[in-house]
Amino acid sequence: MPIRIPGRRRVAVLISGAGSNMAALIAAGQAPDAPFEVVLVIANTPEAGGLAIAGAAGVPALTIDHRPYGKDRAAHEQAINAMLDEHGVEVVALAGYMRLLTPWLVGRWAGRMLNIHPSLLPLYPGLDTHARAIAAGDSEAGCTVHIVTEGVDEGPALGQARVPVRDDDTPATLAERVKVAEHQLYPHVLSTYCRTLH
Ligand code: GAR
């Protein structure tokens, strides 16, 4: 059985890529008074750079590759869910997890699954958020942490952070500025959320 530290929620982070938000969550969860700790990282591809970062931080990190499951999303999610249960996970944080989830997994973790999205939702759900913000001539961009519901990027927002859009921004430079904000917002919101969780 997993060892539980009283007062700390057991969080799993799901990733697909670099894992910079995951790293920020792991670091925040290692603070002495943190209300959560990251106990598991799952990637849906072995190429996810975040796996090595998690491993180096002493957090169990594993791949549940979606490819062998083909179109059987349910079976892939059942494998993920089995690992979450095995590790005594209480809260799931999606951090650059780029697979759509089925209503089954969303329902299984209803109210206990968070996501970070690189826009000021409800603006720009989906992909290419920074290019869309620049194309629209927005003066502000940012990121949102929200509860995951069945609709993509639609769940109730728990927090947002704003950054300016500069005249000479490209999607890449704006993404970099938003990422800095993401790394502050996500640990902050997850901490507040875990403190109020019953
Ligand atoms: C982050 O910008 C996150 O907001 C975004 O992917 C990036 C992952 O970076 N998520 C989405 O677009 C989800 N719709 P990271 O792997 O370095 O944390």
PDB file of C-alpha atoms and ligand atoms in Angstrom:
ATOM      1  CA  MET A   1       0.000   0.000   0.000  1.00  0.00           C
ATOM      2  CA  PRO A   2       1.244   3.522  -0.760  1.00  0.00           C
ATOM      3  CA  ILE A   3       2.505   5.494   2.255  1.00  0.00           C
ATOM      4  CA  ARG A   4       0.268   8.499   2.927  1.00  0.00           C
ATOM      5  CA  ILE A   5       1.670  11.704   4.392  1.00  0.00           C
ATOM      6  CA  PRO A   6      -1.150  13.216   6.501  1.00  0.00           C
ATOM      7  CA  GLY A   7      -2.447  16.477   5.100  1.00  0.00           C
ATOM      8  CA  ARG A   8      -0.905  15.975   1.688  1.00  0.00           C
ATOM      9  CA  ARG A   9      -3.054  15.054  -1.266  1.00  0.00           C
ATOM     10  CA  ARG A  10      -1.563  12.455  -3.537  1.00  0.00           C
ATOM     11  CA  VAL A  11      -1.349  13.971  -7.018  1.00  0.00           C
ATOM     12  CA  ALA A  12      -0.592  12.270 -10.329  1.00  0.00           C
ATOM     13  CA  VAL A  13       0.542  14.364 -13.287  1.00  0.00           C
ATOM     14  CA  LEU A  14      -0.241  13.265 -16.839  1.00  0.00           C
ATOM     15  CA  ILE A  15       2.079  14.553 -19.557  1.00  0.00           C
ATOM     16  CA  SER A  16       2.846  14.160 -23.250  1.00  0.00           C
ATOM     17  CA  GLY A  17       5.884  16.390 -23.672  1.00  0.00           C
ATOM     18  CA  ALA A  18       8.564  18.474 -22.021  1.00  0.00           C
ATOM     19  CA  GLY A  19       6.922  18.467 -18.630  1.00  0.00           C
ATOM     20  CA  SER A  20       7.889  21.957 -17.495  1.00  0.00           C
ATOM     21  CA  ASN A  21       4.559  22.395 -15.691  1.00  0.00           C
ATOM     22  CA  MET A  22       4.976  18.939 -14.183  1.00  0.00           C
ATOM     23  CA  ALA A  23       8.412  19.995 -12.909  1.00  0.00           C
ATOM     24  CA  ALA A  24       6.894  23.087 -11.305  1.00  0.00           C
ATOM     25  CA  LEU A  25       4.257  20.932  -9.597  1.00  0.00           C
ATOM     26  CA  ILE A  26       6.829  18.413  -8.359  1.00  0.00           C
ATOM     27  CA  ALA A  27       8.965  21.211  -6.914  1.00  0.00           C
ATOM     28  CA  ALA A  28       5.994  22.886  -5.222  1.00  0.00           C
ATOM     29  CA  GLY A  29       4.880  19.559  -3.768  1.00  0.00           C
ATOM     30  CA  GLN A  30       8.296  19.082  -2.176  1.00  0.00           C
ATOM     31  CA  ALA A  31       7.987  22.217  -0.036  1.00  0.00           C
ATOM     32  CA  PRO A  32       7.689  21.321   3.660  1.00  0.00           C
ATOM     33  CA  ASP A  33       4.216  22.830   4.055  1.00  0.00           C
ATOM     34  CA  ALA A  34       2.801  21.820   0.677  1.00  0.00           C
ATOM     35  CA  PRO A  35      -0.789  20.538   0.750  1.00  0.00           C
ATOM     36  CA  PHE A  36      -0.016  17.996  -1.966  1.00  0.00           C
ATOM     37  CA  GLU A  37       2.778  15.851  -3.282  1.00  0.00           C
ATOM     38  CA  VAL A  38       3.308  14.473  -6.768  1.00  0.00           C
ATOM     39  CA  VAL A  39       3.438  10.711  -6.309  1.00  0.00           C
ATOM     40  CA  LEU A  40       3.211   9.576  -9.922  1.00  0.00           C
ATOM     41  CA  VAL A  41       3.860  10.841 -13.440  1.00  0.00           C
ATOM     42  CA  ILE A  42       2.326   9.081 -16.437  1.00  0.00           C
ATOM     43  CA  ALA A  43       3.171   9.862 -20.059  1.00  0.00           C
ATOM     44  CA  ASN A  44       1.324   8.550 -23.084  1.00  0.00           C
ATOM     45  CA  THR A  45       4.535   8.370 -25.077  1.00  0.00           C
ATOM     46  CA  PRO A  46       8.052   7.240 -24.139  1.00  0.00           C
ATOM     47  CA  GLU A  47       9.438  10.322 -25.935  1.00  0.00           C
ATOM     48  CA  ALA A  48       8.017  12.688 -23.313  1.00  0.00           C
ATOM     49  CA  GLY A  49      10.979  14.661 -21.965  1.00  0.00           C
ATOM     50  CA  GLY A  50       9.272  15.082 -18.617  1.00  0.00           C
ATOM     51  CA  LEU A  51       9.772  11.403 -17.770  1.00  0.00           C
ATOM     52  CA  ALA A  52      13.495  11.879 -17.161  1.00  0.00           C
ATOM     53  CA  ILE A  53      12.882  15.036 -15.119  1.00  0.00           C
ATOM     54  CA  ALA A  54      10.398  13.219 -12.897  1.00  0.00           C
ATOM     55  CA  GLY A  55      12.718  10.280 -12.473  1.00  0.00           C
ATOM     56  CA  ALA A  56      15.588  12.584 -11.501  1.00  0.00           C
ATOM     57  CA  ALA A  57      13.310  14.203  -8.911  1.00  0.00           C
ATOM     58  CA  GLY A  58      12.591  10.801  -7.390  1.00  0.00           C
ATOM     59  CA  VAL A  59       8.996  10.595  -8.579  1.00  0.00           C
ATOM     60  CA  PRO A  60       7.817   7.300 -10.102  1.00  0.00           C
ATOM     61  CA  ALA A  61       7.386   7.981 -13.813  1.00  0.00           C
ATOM     62  CA  LEU A  62       6.001   5.563 -16.327  1.00  0.00           C
ATOM     63  CA  THR A  63       4.802   5.404 -19.895  1.00  0.00           C
ATOM     64  CA  ILE A  64       1.449   3.996 -20.853  1.00  0.00           C
ATOM     65  CA  ASP A  65       1.875   4.298 -24.599  1.00  0.00           C
ATOM     66  CA  HIS A  66      -1.409   4.921 -26.392  1.00  0.00           C
ATOM     67  CA  ARG A  67      -0.180   3.466 -29.678  1.00  0.00           C
ATOM     68  CA  PRO A  68      -0.513  -0.262 -28.903  1.00  0.00           C
ATOM     69  CA  TYR A  69      -4.155   0.393 -27.982  1.00  0.00           C
ATOM     70  CA  GLY A  70      -4.977   1.741 -31.454  1.00  0.00           C
ATOM     71  CA  LYS A  71      -8.477   3.181 -31.446  1.00  0.00           C
ATOM     72  CA  ASP A  72      -9.368   1.584 -28.119  1.00  0.00           C
ATOM     73  CA  ARG A  73      -9.186   4.721 -25.980  1.00  0.00           C
ATOM     74  CA  ALA A  74     -11.185   3.075 -23.225  1.00  0.00           C
ATOM     75  CA  ALA A  75      -8.608   0.309 -22.758  1.00  0.00           C
ATOM     76  CA  HIS A  76      -5.761   2.848 -22.673  1.00  0.00           C
ATOM     77  CA  GLU A  77      -7.588   4.869 -20.044  1.00  0.00           C
ATOM     78  CA  GLN A  78      -8.373   1.771 -18.002  1.00  0.00           C
ATOM     79  CA  ALA A  79      -4.648   1.048 -17.882  1.00  0.00           C
ATOM     80  CA  ILE A  80      -3.987   4.614 -16.728  1.00  0.00           C
ATOM     81  CA  ASN A  81      -6.745   4.432 -14.148  1.00  0.00           C
ATOM     82  CA  ALA A  82      -5.402   1.153 -12.765  1.00  0.00           C
ATOM     83  CA  MET A  83      -2.040   2.851 -12.125  1.00  0.00           C
ATOM     84  CA  LEU A  84      -3.715   5.853 -10.495  1.00  0.00           C
ATOM     85  CA  ASP A  85      -5.560   3.515  -8.149  1.00  0.00           C
ATOM     86  CA  GLU A  86      -2.466   1.430  -7.455  1.00  0.00           C
ATOM     87  CA  HIS A  87      -0.598   4.566  -6.343  1.00  0.00           C
ATOM     88  CA  GLY A  88      -3.420   5.815  -4.138  1.00  0.00           C
ATOM     89  CA  VAL A  89      -3.872   8.941  -6.258  1.00  0.00           C
ATOM     90  CA  GLU A  90      -6.478  11.446  -5.073  1.00  0.00           C
ATOM     91  CA  VAL A  91      -6.100  14.247  -7.612  1.00  0.00           C
ATOM     92  CA  VAL A  92      -5.026  14.154 -11.282  1.00  0.00           C
ATOM     93  CA  ALA A  93      -3.285  17.150 -12.852  1.00  0.00           C
ATOM     94  CA  LEU A  94      -3.107  17.229 -16.651  1.00  0.00           C
ATOM     95  CA  ALA A  95       0.000  19.160 -17.694  1.00  0.00           C
ATOM     96  CA  GLY A  96       0.443  19.243 -21.439  1.00  0.00           C
ATOM     97  CA  TYR A  97      -1.383  15.929 -21.795  1.00  0.00           C
ATOM     98  CA  MET A  98      -2.356  16.072 -25.448  1.00  0.00           C
ATOM     99  CA  ARG A  99      -4.841  13.189 -25.676  1.00  0.00           C
ATOM    100  CA  LEU A 100      -8.576  13.726 -25.597  1.00  0.00           C
ATOM    101  CA  LEU A 101     -10.132  11.889 -22.684  1.00  0.00           C
ATOM    102  CA  THR A 102     -13.290   9.826 -22.893  1.00  0.00           C
ATOM    103  CA  PRO A 103     -16.290  10.625 -20.690  1.00  0.00           C
ATOM    104  CA  TRP A 104     -15.471   7.480 -18.704  1.00  0.00           C
ATOM    105  CA  LEU A 105     -12.124   8.695 -17.306  1.00  0.00           C
ATOM    106  CA  VAL A 106     -13.440  12.237 -16.886  1.00  0.00           C
ATOM    107  CA  GLY A 107     -16.419  10.855 -14.961  1.00  0.00           C
ATOM    108  CA  ARG A 108     -14.234   8.595 -12.828  1.00  0.00           C
ATOM    109  CA  TRP A 109     -12.259  11.687 -11.719  1.00  0.00           C
ATOM    110  CA  ALA A 110     -15.095  14.191 -11.753  1.00  0.00           C
ATOM    111  CA  GLY A 111     -14.132  17.225  -9.694  1.00  0.00           C
ATOM    112  CA  ARG A 112     -10.701  15.709  -9.021  1.00  0.00           C
ATOM    113  CA  MET A 113      -8.997  16.317 -12.355  1.00  0.00           C
ATOM    114  CA  LEU A 114      -7.408  19.671 -13.241  1.00  0.00           C
ATOM    115  CA  ASN A 115      -5.895  20.949 -16.477  1.00  0.00           C
ATOM    116  CA  ILE A 116      -3.784  23.911 -17.496  1.00  0.00           C
ATOM    117  CA  HIS A 117      -4.521  25.556 -20.811  1.00  0.00           C
ATOM    118  CA  PRO A 118      -2.392  28.275 -22.444  1.00  0.00           C
ATOM    119  CA  SER A 119      -5.086  30.868 -23.015  1.00  0.00           C
ATOM    120  CA  LEU A 120      -7.526  33.000 -21.111  1.00  0.00           C
ATOM    121  CA  LEU A 121     -10.439  30.585 -21.411  1.00  0.00           C
ATOM    122  CA  PRO A 122     -13.140  30.771 -22.691  1.00  0.00           C
ATOM    123  CA  LEU A 123     -10.946  32.344 -25.377  1.00  0.00           C
ATOM    124  CA  TYR A 124      -9.091  29.905 -27.621  1.00  0.00           C
ATOM    125  CA  PRO A 125      -9.850  26.386 -26.472  1.00  0.00           C
ATOM    126  CA  GLY A 126      -7.941  23.746 -28.445  1.00  0.00           C
ATOM    127  CA  LEU A 127      -4.628  24.196 -30.228  1.00  0.00           C
ATOM    128  CA  ASP A 128      -2.507  27.112 -31.532  1.00  0.00           C
ATOM    129  CA  THR A 129      -3.692  29.435 -28.794  1.00  0.00           C
ATOM    130  CA  HIS A 130      -0.800  31.903 -29.057  1.00  0.00           C
ATOM    131  CA  ALA A 131      -1.033  32.307 -32.833  1.00  0.00           C
ATOM    132  CA  ARG A 132      -4.768  32.901 -32.472  1.00  0.00           C
ATOM    133  CA  ALA A 133      -4.294  35.524 -29.753  1.00  0.00           C
ATOM    134  CA  ILE A 134      -1.724  37.369 -31.905  1.00  0.00           C
ATOM    135  CA  ALA A 135      -3.879  37.129 -35.035  1.00  0.00           C
ATOM    136  CA  ALA A 136      -6.826  38.578 -33.109  1.00  0.00           C
ATOM    137  CA  GLY A 137      -4.711  41.579 -32.051  1.00  0.00           C
ATOM    138  CA  ASP A 138      -5.200  40.823 -28.355  1.00  0.00           C
ATOM    139  CA  SER A 139      -3.237  43.008 -25.955  1.00  0.00           C
ATOM    140  CA  GLU A 140      -3.308  40.329 -23.255  1.00  0.00           C
ATOM    141  CA  ALA A 141      -2.819  36.586 -23.203  1.00  0.00           C
ATOM    142  CA  GLY A 142      -2.406  34.108 -20.398  1.00  0.00           C
ATOM    143  CA  CYS A 143      -3.298  30.738 -19.014  1.00  0.00           C
ATOM    144  CA  THR A 144      -6.130  29.065 -17.166  1.00  0.00           C
ATOM    145  CA  VAL A 145      -6.304  26.206 -14.669  1.00  0.00           C
ATOM    146  CA  HIS A 146      -9.689  24.547 -14.745  1.00  0.00           C
ATOM    147  CA  ILE A 147     -11.587  21.484 -13.636  1.00  0.00           C
ATOM    148  CA  VAL A 148     -11.779  18.918 -16.417  1.00  0.00           C
ATOM    149  CA  THR A 149     -15.240  18.181 -17.767  1.00  0.00           C
ATOM    150  CA  GLU A 150     -16.360  16.335 -20.885  1.00  0.00           C
ATOM    151  CA  GLY A 151     -16.178  19.376 -23.171  1.00  0.00           C
ATOM    152  CA  VAL A 152     -12.620  20.186 -24.282  1.00  0.00           C
ATOM    153  CA  ASP A 153     -11.181  23.084 -22.237  1.00  0.00           C
ATOM    154  CA  GLU A 154     -14.654  23.901 -20.949  1.00  0.00           C
ATOM    155  CA  GLY A 155     -14.693  23.121 -17.238  1.00  0.00           C
ATOM    156  CA  PRO A 156     -14.995  25.740 -14.475  1.00  0.00           C
ATOM    157  CA  ALA A 157     -11.906  27.937 -14.154  1.00  0.00           C
ATOM    158  CA  LEU A 158     -10.065  27.838 -10.819  1.00  0.00           C
ATOM    159  CA  GLY A 159      -7.537  30.540 -11.691  1.00  0.00           C
ATOM    160  CA  GLN A 160      -6.001  32.594 -14.475  1.00  0.00           C
ATOM    161  CA  ALA A 161      -2.777  34.518 -15.010  1.00  0.00           C
ATOM    162  CA  ARG A 162      -2.347  37.308 -17.554  1.00  0.00           C
ATOM    163  CA  VAL A 163       0.659  38.490 -19.524  1.00  0.00           C
ATOM    164  CA  PRO A 164       0.981  41.300 -22.083  1.00  0.00           C
ATOM    165  CA  VAL A 165       1.143  40.588 -25.805  1.00  0.00           C
ATOM    166  CA  ARG A 166       3.933  42.679 -27.347  1.00  0.00           C
ATOM    167  CA  ASP A 167       3.859  44.146 -30.852  1.00  0.00           C
ATOM    168  CA  ASP A 168       6.787  42.037 -31.996  1.00  0.00           C
ATOM    169  CA  ASP A 169       5.594  38.782 -30.420  1.00  0.00           C
ATOM    170  CA  THR A 170       5.657  35.560 -32.362  1.00  0.00           C
ATOM    171  CA  PRO A 171       3.709  32.521 -31.141  1.00  0.00           C
ATOM    172  CA  ALA A 172       7.013  31.224 -29.743  1.00  0.00           C
ATOM    173  CA  THR A 173       7.919  34.350 -27.761  1.00  0.00           C
ATOM    174  CA  LEU A 174       4.396  34.647 -26.427  1.00  0.00           C
ATOM    175  CA  ALA A 175       4.369  30.959 -25.486  1.00  0.00           C
ATOM    176  CA  GLU A 176       7.579  31.470 -23.529  1.00  0.00           C
ATOM    177  CA  ARG A 177       6.084  34.384 -21.566  1.00  0.00           C
ATOM    178  CA  VAL A 178       2.882  32.461 -20.883  1.00  0.00           C
ATOM    179  CA  LYS A 179       4.890  29.422 -19.738  1.00  0.00           C
ATOM    180  CA  VAL A 180       6.542  31.484 -17.003  1.00  0.00           C
ATOM    181  CA  ALA A 181       3.072  32.436 -15.803  1.00  0.00           C
ATOM    182  CA  GLU A 182       1.897  28.820 -16.050  1.00  0.00           C
ATOM    183  CA  HIS A 183       4.691  27.656 -13.774  1.00  0.00           C
ATOM    184  CA  GLN A 184       3.500  30.045 -11.065  1.00  0.00           C
ATOM    185  CA  LEU A 185      -0.228  29.650 -11.567  1.00  0.00           C
ATOM    186  CA  TYR A 186      -0.525  25.868 -11.601  1.00  0.00           C
ATOM    187  CA  PRO A 187       1.207  25.153  -8.258  1.00  0.00           C
ATOM    188  CA  HIS A 188      -0.663  28.046  -6.660  1.00  0.00           C
ATOM    189  CA  VAL A 189      -4.088  26.887  -7.874  1.00  0.00           C
ATOM    190  CA  LEU A 190      -3.412  23.230  -7.104  1.00  0.00           C
ATOM    191  CA  SER A 191      -2.333  24.154  -3.584  1.00  0.00           C
ATOM    192  CA  THR A 192      -5.464  26.193  -2.957  1.00  0.00           C
ATOM    193  CA  TYR A 193      -7.610  23.437  -4.441  1.00  0.00           C
ATOM    194  CA  CYS A 194      -6.007  20.738  -2.287  1.00  0.00           C
ATOM    195  CA  ARG A 195      -6.360  22.814   0.888  1.00  0.00           C
ATOM    196  CA  THR A 196     -10.114  23.035   0.367  1.00  0.00           C
ATOM    197  CA  LEU A 197     -10.683  19.453  -0.787  1.00  0.00           C
ATOM    198  CA  HIS A 198     -12.813  17.273   1.498  1.00  0.00           C
TER     199      HIS A 198
HETATM  200  C1  GAR B   1       1.687  24.050 -21.738  1.00  0.00           C
HETATM  201  O1  GAR B   1       1.800  25.318 -22.330  1.00  0.00           O
HETATM  202  C2  GAR B   1       0.239  23.708 -21.467  1.00  0.00           C
HETATM  203  O2  GAR B   1      -0.514  24.823 -21.083  1.00  0.00           O
HETATM  204  C3  GAR B   1      -0.188  23.197 -22.824  1.00  0.00           C
HETATM  205  O3  GAR B   1       0.878  22.420 -23.260  1.00  0.00           O
HETATM  206  C4  GAR B   1       2.098  22.960 -22.732  1.00  0.00           C
HETATM  207  C5  GAR B   1       2.872  21.849 -22.075  1.00  0.00           C
HETATM  208  O4  GAR B   1       4.149  22.274 -21.728  1.00  0.00           O
HETATM  209  N1  GAR B   1      -1.401  22.447 -22.730  1.00  0.00           N
HETATM  210  C6  GAR B   1      -2.321  22.419 -23.679  1.00  0.00           C
HETATM  211  O5  GAR B   1      -2.216  23.018 -24.731  1.00  0.00           O
HETATM  212  C7  GAR B   1      -3.518  21.549 -23.345  1.00  0.00           C
HETATM  213  N2  GAR B   1      -4.630  21.915 -24.170  1.00  0.00           N
HETATM  214  P1  GAR B   1       5.000  21.469 -20.651  1.00  0.00           P
HETATM  215  O6  GAR B   1       5.028  20.007 -21.117  1.00  0.00           O
HETATM  216  O7  GAR B   1       6.358  22.081 -20.710  1.00  0.00           O
HETATM  217  O8  GAR B   1       4.332  21.623 -19.337  1.00  0.00           O
END
